[in-house]
Short mmCIF file of C-alpha atoms and ligand atoms in Angstrom, two decimals:
data_model
loop_
_atom_site.label_atom_id
_atom_site.label_comp_id
_atom_site.label_asym_id
_atom_site.label_seq_id
_atom_site.Cartn_x
_atom_site.Cartn_y
_atom_site.Cartn_z
CA MET A 1 -96.60 30.16 -49.99
CA ARG A 2 -94.66 27.05 -50.90
CA VAL A 3 -93.78 27.59 -54.58
CA ALA A 4 -92.05 25.27 -57.07
CA PHE A 5 -90.48 27.43 -59.81
CA LEU A 6 -89.49 25.46 -62.93
CA GLY A 7 -87.53 27.03 -65.74
CA LEU A 8 -84.73 29.25 -64.35
CA GLY A 9 -83.71 30.99 -67.60
CA HIS A 10 -83.49 34.71 -68.42
CA MET A 11 -86.98 35.44 -67.13
CA GLY A 12 -87.59 32.65 -64.62
CA LEU A 13 -84.59 33.17 -62.37
CA PRO A 14 -85.21 36.85 -61.59
CA MET A 15 -88.94 36.13 -61.16
CA ALA A 16 -88.20 33.34 -58.69
CA ARG A 17 -85.77 35.56 -56.83
CA ASN A 18 -88.42 38.24 -56.45
CA LEU A 19 -90.73 35.67 -54.87
CA VAL A 20 -87.97 34.77 -52.40
CA GLY A 21 -87.46 38.45 -51.63
CA ALA A 22 -91.15 38.78 -50.76
CA GLY A 23 -90.85 35.95 -48.19
CA HIS A 24 -92.23 32.98 -50.20
CA ASP A 25 -90.75 29.51 -49.72
CA VAL A 26 -89.43 28.84 -53.26
CA VAL A 27 -87.74 25.74 -54.57
CA GLY A 28 -86.38 25.90 -58.13
CA PHE A 29 -85.57 23.41 -60.88
CA ASP A 30 -84.27 23.60 -64.46
CA VAL A 31 -83.47 20.72 -66.82
CA VAL A 32 -80.14 22.36 -67.70
CA PRO A 33 -77.50 21.73 -64.98
CA GLY A 34 -75.78 25.05 -65.76
CA ALA A 35 -79.01 26.92 -65.09
CA ARG A 36 -79.39 25.12 -61.79
CA GLU A 37 -75.85 26.06 -60.84
CA ALA A 38 -76.37 29.67 -61.78
CA ALA A 39 -79.56 29.80 -59.74
CA ARG A 40 -77.84 28.21 -56.73
CA ALA A 41 -75.00 30.74 -57.04
CA SER A 42 -77.57 33.48 -56.90
CA GLY A 43 -78.92 32.16 -53.62
CA LEU A 44 -82.03 30.26 -54.80
CA ARG A 45 -82.79 26.84 -53.23
CA VAL A 46 -82.59 24.42 -56.17
CA VAL A 47 -83.26 20.65 -56.41
CA ASN A 48 -82.04 18.18 -59.07
CA ALA A 49 -85.43 16.68 -59.99
CA ALA A 50 -88.68 18.37 -61.01
CA THR A 51 -90.70 15.91 -58.93
CA ASP A 52 -88.74 16.90 -55.78
CA ALA A 53 -89.64 20.52 -56.43
CA VAL A 54 -93.39 19.98 -56.86
CA ALA A 55 -93.93 17.25 -54.27
CA ASP A 56 -94.56 19.64 -51.43
CA ALA A 57 -95.75 22.72 -53.41
CA GLU A 58 -98.93 24.75 -53.04
CA VAL A 59 -98.32 26.50 -56.39
CA VAL A 60 -96.18 25.32 -59.37
CA ILE A 61 -94.92 28.04 -61.71
CA THR A 62 -93.44 27.15 -65.11
CA MET A 63 -91.44 29.55 -67.29
CA PHE A 64 -90.24 27.60 -70.38
CA ALA A 65 -89.37 28.66 -73.86
CA ALA A 66 -91.97 26.67 -75.85
CA GLY A 67 -95.39 25.03 -75.66
CA HIS A 68 -94.25 21.48 -76.26
CA GLN A 69 -92.01 21.77 -73.22
CA VAL A 70 -94.97 22.74 -71.10
CA ILE A 71 -97.14 19.87 -72.37
CA ASP A 72 -94.29 17.36 -72.08
CA ALA A 73 -93.46 18.47 -68.56
CA TYR A 74 -97.13 18.38 -67.43
CA ARG A 75 -97.64 14.90 -68.92
CA GLY A 76 -94.21 13.33 -68.50
CA GLY A 77 -92.98 10.52 -70.76
CA ALA A 78 -89.83 8.78 -71.97
CA GLY A 79 -89.22 7.50 -68.45
CA ARG A 80 -89.73 10.98 -66.90
CA PRO A 81 -92.61 11.33 -64.45
CA GLY A 82 -95.07 14.15 -65.27
CA LEU A 83 -95.46 17.20 -63.02
CA LEU A 84 -99.22 16.73 -62.80
CA ALA A 85 -98.91 13.17 -61.45
CA ALA A 86 -96.21 14.25 -59.00
CA ALA A 87 -98.13 17.21 -57.60
CA PRO A 88 -100.29 17.14 -54.47
CA GLY A 89 -104.03 17.04 -55.27
CA GLY A 90 -105.87 20.33 -55.95
CA ILE A 91 -102.82 22.58 -56.23
CA LEU A 92 -102.49 25.43 -58.70
CA PHE A 93 -100.31 25.44 -61.86
CA VAL A 94 -99.29 28.80 -63.27
CA ASP A 95 -97.71 28.71 -66.74
CA CYS A 96 -95.94 32.01 -67.51
CA SER A 97 -94.33 30.74 -70.76
CA THR A 98 -95.42 32.33 -74.04
CA ILE A 99 -97.09 29.50 -75.96
CA ALA A 100 -99.83 28.99 -78.54
CA VAL A 101 -103.43 29.45 -77.48
CA ASP A 102 -104.33 25.84 -78.37
CA GLU A 103 -101.28 24.52 -76.49
CA ALA A 104 -102.34 26.55 -73.46
CA ARG A 105 -105.85 25.11 -73.68
CA ALA A 106 -104.37 21.56 -73.98
CA ALA A 107 -102.27 22.24 -70.84
CA HIS A 108 -105.38 23.44 -68.97
CA ALA A 109 -107.27 20.28 -70.02
CA LEU A 110 -104.45 18.01 -68.78
CA ALA A 111 -104.41 19.78 -65.44
CA GLU A 112 -108.17 19.60 -65.10
CA ALA A 113 -108.21 15.89 -65.98
CA ALA A 114 -105.62 15.38 -63.16
CA GLY A 115 -107.85 17.20 -60.70
CA LEU A 116 -105.53 20.24 -60.56
CA ARG A 117 -106.22 23.94 -61.13
CA SER A 118 -104.35 26.01 -63.70
CA VAL A 119 -103.96 29.42 -65.29
CA ASP A 120 -101.98 30.65 -68.33
CA ALA A 121 -100.12 33.81 -67.34
CA PRO A 122 -97.72 35.05 -70.06
CA VAL A 123 -95.89 38.30 -69.49
CA SER A 124 -94.68 41.34 -71.25
CA GLY A 125 -91.88 43.57 -69.99
CA GLY A 126 -88.77 41.46 -70.74
CA VAL A 127 -85.79 40.65 -68.60
CA VAL A 128 -85.68 44.17 -67.13
CA GLY A 129 -89.35 43.84 -66.11
CA ALA A 130 -88.60 40.44 -64.61
CA GLU A 131 -85.69 41.82 -62.60
CA ASN A 132 -87.53 44.95 -61.44
CA ALA A 133 -90.84 43.15 -60.82
CA THR A 134 -92.65 45.42 -63.28
CA LEU A 135 -94.02 42.75 -65.61
CA THR A 136 -97.55 42.79 -66.99
CA PHE A 137 -99.29 39.43 -66.56
CA MET A 138 -102.07 38.48 -69.00
CA VAL A 139 -104.01 35.76 -67.27
CA GLY A 140 -106.46 33.13 -68.54
CA GLY A 141 -108.43 30.77 -66.32
CA ALA A 142 -111.32 30.56 -63.86
CA ARG A 143 -111.70 33.65 -61.66
CA ALA A 144 -111.04 31.75 -58.43
CA ASP A 145 -107.81 30.33 -59.85
CA VAL A 146 -106.67 33.73 -61.14
CA ASP A 147 -107.42 35.21 -57.70
CA ALA A 148 -105.35 32.42 -56.07
CA ALA A 149 -102.42 33.18 -58.38
CA ARG A 150 -102.73 37.01 -58.03
CA PRO A 151 -100.70 37.51 -54.82
CA LEU A 152 -97.69 35.80 -56.42
CA LEU A 153 -98.13 37.54 -59.77
CA GLU A 154 -98.36 40.91 -57.98
CA VAL A 155 -94.95 40.25 -56.39
CA MET A 156 -93.40 39.56 -59.80
CA GLY A 157 -95.17 42.24 -61.76
CA ALA A 158 -96.82 45.67 -61.70
CA ARG A 159 -100.03 44.78 -63.51
CA VAL A 160 -102.22 41.67 -63.61
CA VAL A 161 -105.09 41.51 -66.12
CA HIS A 162 -107.61 38.69 -66.02
CA CYS A 163 -108.32 38.26 -69.77
CA GLY A 164 -110.94 35.51 -69.51
CA GLY A 165 -111.10 31.71 -69.54
CA PRO A 166 -108.38 29.18 -70.31
CA GLY A 167 -105.95 30.27 -73.06
CA LEU A 168 -107.14 33.89 -73.14
CA GLY A 169 -103.99 35.19 -71.47
CA GLN A 170 -102.06 33.79 -74.43
CA ALA A 171 -104.68 35.23 -76.79
CA ALA A 172 -104.06 38.73 -75.39
CA LYS A 173 -100.31 38.27 -75.75
CA VAL A 174 -100.41 37.21 -79.44
CA CYS A 175 -102.89 39.97 -80.32
CA ASN A 176 -100.73 42.64 -78.54
CA ASN A 177 -97.56 41.49 -80.15
CA MET A 178 -99.12 41.38 -83.63
CA ILE A 179 -100.06 45.08 -83.15
CA LEU A 180 -96.53 45.80 -81.96
CA ALA A 181 -94.87 44.10 -84.94
CA ALA A 182 -96.92 45.84 -87.56
CA SER A 183 -96.58 49.20 -85.87
CA GLN A 184 -92.81 48.92 -85.48
CA ILE A 185 -92.50 48.19 -89.22
CA VAL A 186 -94.70 51.10 -90.32
CA VAL A 187 -92.95 53.53 -87.95
CA ALA A 188 -89.62 52.48 -89.55
CA GLU A 189 -91.09 52.95 -93.02
CA ALA A 190 -92.32 56.41 -92.04
CA PHE A 191 -88.87 57.51 -90.87
CA VAL A 192 -87.20 56.25 -94.05
CA LEU A 193 -89.90 57.94 -96.16
CA GLY A 194 -89.31 61.14 -94.19
CA GLU A 195 -85.53 60.85 -94.83
CA ARG A 196 -86.17 60.54 -98.54
CA LEU A 197 -88.42 63.58 -98.47
CA GLY A 198 -85.87 65.68 -96.53
CA LEU A 199 -87.74 65.58 -93.21
CA SER A 200 -85.56 65.43 -90.07
CA HIS A 201 -86.05 62.57 -87.62
CA GLN A 202 -86.68 65.03 -84.80
CA ALA A 203 -89.32 66.95 -86.75
CA LEU A 204 -91.22 63.77 -87.64
CA PHE A 205 -90.96 62.59 -84.05
CA ASP A 206 -92.12 65.92 -82.58
CA VAL A 207 -95.23 65.78 -84.81
CA ALA A 208 -96.16 62.10 -84.76
CA ALA A 209 -95.46 61.60 -81.03
CA HIS A 210 -98.22 64.11 -80.34
CA ALA A 211 -100.53 63.36 -83.22
CA SER A 212 -102.57 60.39 -84.39
CA GLY A 213 -99.45 58.38 -85.36
CA GLN A 214 -98.49 58.12 -81.68
CA CYS A 215 -97.66 54.54 -80.53
CA TRP A 216 -95.14 52.66 -78.31
CA ALA A 217 -93.00 51.70 -81.36
CA LEU A 218 -92.47 55.45 -81.93
CA THR A 219 -92.38 56.98 -78.45
CA THR A 220 -90.44 54.28 -76.58
CA ASN A 221 -88.79 52.09 -79.16
CA CYS A 222 -88.03 54.85 -81.71
CA PRO A 223 -86.04 53.16 -84.54
CA VAL A 224 -83.73 56.13 -85.18
CA PRO A 225 -81.13 57.50 -82.72
CA GLY A 226 -81.79 60.85 -81.12
CA PRO A 227 -85.46 61.51 -80.34
CA VAL A 228 -85.74 58.81 -77.57
CA PRO A 229 -82.25 58.42 -76.01
CA SER A 230 -83.11 55.10 -74.29
CA SER A 231 -84.34 53.35 -77.45
CA PRO A 232 -82.18 50.48 -78.89
CA ALA A 233 -81.43 52.54 -82.02
CA ASN A 234 -79.04 54.58 -79.87
CA ARG A 235 -76.90 51.48 -79.01
CA GLY A 236 -76.63 49.66 -82.32
CA PHE A 237 -80.00 47.85 -81.84
CA GLU A 238 -78.76 45.82 -78.92
CA PRO A 239 -81.99 44.31 -77.49
CA GLY A 240 -84.42 45.18 -75.97
CA PHE A 241 -86.76 42.71 -77.43
CA ALA A 242 -84.79 40.44 -79.78
CA GLY A 243 -85.87 39.70 -83.38
CA ALA A 244 -85.93 35.95 -82.52
CA LEU A 245 -88.56 36.53 -79.82
CA MET A 246 -90.69 38.67 -82.07
CA ASP A 247 -90.42 35.98 -84.77
CA LYS A 248 -91.51 33.38 -82.26
CA ASP A 249 -94.48 35.39 -81.10
CA LEU A 250 -95.58 36.08 -84.66
CA GLY A 251 -95.42 32.34 -85.34
CA LEU A 252 -97.92 31.93 -82.46
CA ALA A 253 -100.05 34.70 -83.97
CA GLU A 254 -99.97 32.92 -87.31
CA LYS A 255 -101.18 29.70 -85.64
CA ALA A 256 -104.01 31.63 -84.02
CA VAL A 257 -104.95 33.27 -87.30
CA GLU A 258 -105.01 29.87 -89.03
CA LEU A 259 -107.09 28.42 -86.19
CA THR A 260 -109.73 31.18 -86.43
CA GLY A 261 -109.61 31.99 -90.16
CA VAL A 262 -109.31 35.73 -89.54
CA ASP A 263 -108.30 37.84 -92.54
CA ALA A 264 -105.23 39.33 -90.77
CA ARG A 265 -103.22 40.43 -93.82
CA MET A 266 -101.27 43.21 -92.06
CA GLY A 267 -100.31 40.93 -89.17
CA MET A 268 -99.29 38.13 -91.50
CA LEU A 269 -97.24 40.48 -93.67
CA ALA A 270 -95.46 41.57 -90.47
CA ARG A 271 -94.90 37.86 -89.80
CA THR A 272 -93.22 37.44 -93.20
CA ILE A 273 -91.14 40.63 -92.80
CA TYR A 274 -89.82 39.54 -89.36
CA ARG A 275 -89.09 36.01 -90.71
CA GLU A 276 -86.88 37.64 -93.36
CA PHE A 277 -85.31 39.89 -90.67
CA VAL A 278 -84.34 36.89 -88.58
CA ASP A 279 -83.09 34.91 -91.57
CA GLY A 280 -81.00 37.93 -92.55
CA GLY A 281 -79.14 38.00 -89.20
CA GLY A 282 -81.60 39.93 -87.03
CA ALA A 283 -82.31 37.20 -84.47
CA GLY A 284 -80.12 38.73 -81.79
CA ARG A 285 -80.85 42.35 -82.59
CA ASP A 286 -83.69 44.49 -81.29
CA PHE A 287 -86.73 44.14 -83.52
CA SER A 288 -86.68 47.90 -84.18
CA GLY A 289 -83.56 47.17 -86.32
CA ILE A 290 -86.11 46.33 -89.00
CA ILE A 291 -85.53 49.94 -90.14
CA GLU A 292 -82.23 48.80 -91.74
CA SER A 293 -84.16 46.30 -93.89
CA VAL A 294 -86.52 49.10 -94.92
CA ARG A 295 -83.65 51.45 -95.74
CA ALA A 296 -81.60 49.03 -97.87
CA PRO A 297 -84.16 48.25 -100.62
CA SER A 298 -85.39 51.86 -100.62
CA ASP A 299 -81.93 53.23 -101.29
CA ASP A 300 -83.31 54.91 -104.37
CA PRO A 301 -81.79 57.68 -106.50
CA ARG A 302 -85.29 59.31 -106.74
CA SER A 303 -84.66 60.48 -103.12
CA THR A 304 -85.35 64.22 -102.75
CA ALA A 305 -83.21 64.52 -99.60
P1 NAD B 401 -84.95 30.83 -71.55
O1 NAD B 401 -84.72 29.89 -72.66
O2 NAD B 401 -83.89 31.69 -71.06
O3 NAD B 401 -85.45 29.98 -70.27
C1 NAD B 401 -86.31 28.87 -70.32
C2 NAD B 401 -85.74 27.82 -69.34
O4 NAD B 401 -86.67 26.73 -69.22
C3 NAD B 401 -84.41 27.22 -69.78
O5 NAD B 401 -83.42 27.43 -68.81
C4 NAD B 401 -84.75 25.73 -69.95
O6 NAD B 401 -83.65 24.86 -69.66
C5 NAD B 401 -85.90 25.56 -68.99
N1 NAD B 401 -86.75 24.39 -69.21
C6 NAD B 401 -87.23 23.93 -70.39
N2 NAD B 401 -87.98 22.81 -70.12
C7 NAD B 401 -87.93 22.60 -68.81
C8 NAD B 401 -88.52 21.60 -67.91
N3 NAD B 401 -89.26 20.63 -68.39
N4 NAD B 401 -88.25 21.73 -66.61
C9 NAD B 401 -87.50 22.73 -66.11
N5 NAD B 401 -86.91 23.70 -66.87
C10 NAD B 401 -87.16 23.60 -68.20
O7 NAD B 401 -86.26 31.69 -71.97
P2 NAD B 401 -86.68 33.09 -71.35
O8 NAD B 401 -86.09 34.22 -72.09
O9 NAD B 401 -86.59 33.02 -69.82
O10 NAD B 401 -88.23 33.12 -71.76
C11 NAD B 401 -89.17 32.28 -71.15
C12 NAD B 401 -90.52 32.53 -71.75
O11 NAD B 401 -90.91 33.88 -71.57
C13 NAD B 401 -90.63 32.27 -73.27
O12 NAD B 401 -91.78 31.63 -73.58
C14 NAD B 401 -90.49 33.67 -73.86
O13 NAD B 401 -91.15 33.75 -75.15
C15 NAD B 401 -91.24 34.46 -72.79
N6 NAD B 401 -90.86 35.91 -72.74
C16 NAD B 401 -89.54 36.21 -72.80
C17 NAD B 401 -89.16 37.55 -72.77
C18 NAD B 401 -87.66 37.97 -72.79
O14 NAD B 401 -87.39 39.14 -73.00
N7 NAD B 401 -86.76 37.01 -72.61
C19 NAD B 401 -90.16 38.56 -72.68
C20 NAD B 401 -91.50 38.20 -72.59
C21 NAD B 401 -91.81 36.83 -72.62
#
């Protein structure tokens, strides 16, 4: 397939390279000249204007940091032509950026009004998943459009889930990450509580990992060194999944909660706690480093350890 890949950052470049590796005809573009140079140096065919990339494409994939970038790029403005106007009629737009549900729906509406097809297809799995083509894609859009995107998504990922209509890929992403944030915090609290009670990390892990407390935040991203040697706690909380990205995703969850009026007190408390984590210097650390924020205020002489 002829693919225009726009947004050659941490995620986009390895994803685009995997498409090339599978034999697709990929042309890349990024607004930042340095990103274009890095992509060229890695062997990707790169052009200097977005419109040149999309002019001849069958599918346009975007992988940007934020929702306003997707809307602005689709629509154009300030003298820049929009991608939708530059694209051949009827082609498919696949937005893999993590953006708000309402922004994703606005992007779908713009594409539809331009006579183009679109899906929202955010990912989980991080840079390692992008490099190893093991991402999970959560996809929103009409079934025919999701099926059209699927062969490309299956090259870049290990799992593709059609979550429903426009915006519902993003809905699945915010719901999943709200679970993850709250569970990572409470796993950290449980380890600190165990420390204060004289319980070893390994003993708590051996019980909870095989009992009803079992979850990814414990068994993969364990916030104490030892029980899971590959978890970021064993390397000074080097990410992994950085606090800044969790903070961003919880901001999107907050928007969705406000939009729907759901009483999501746990999720919104997690949002506040991660905001404080980032403000306190956690932006570049793995989000499991939240255990250090739990430990500091609970440094209490009543400890029985
Ligand atoms: P990034 O900032 O490294 O890359 C985004 C790229 O998009 C940048 O190079 C930027 O210059 C480019 N860009 C912005 N507007 C553009 C435009 N109009 N045309 C062309 N290029 C444009 O971000 P990333 O880490 O690659 O993340 C991308 C998305 O994936 C984000 O929404 C993020 O939340 C999500 N995500 C990231 C991870 C991760 O671990 N990095 C994991 C899951 C999901």
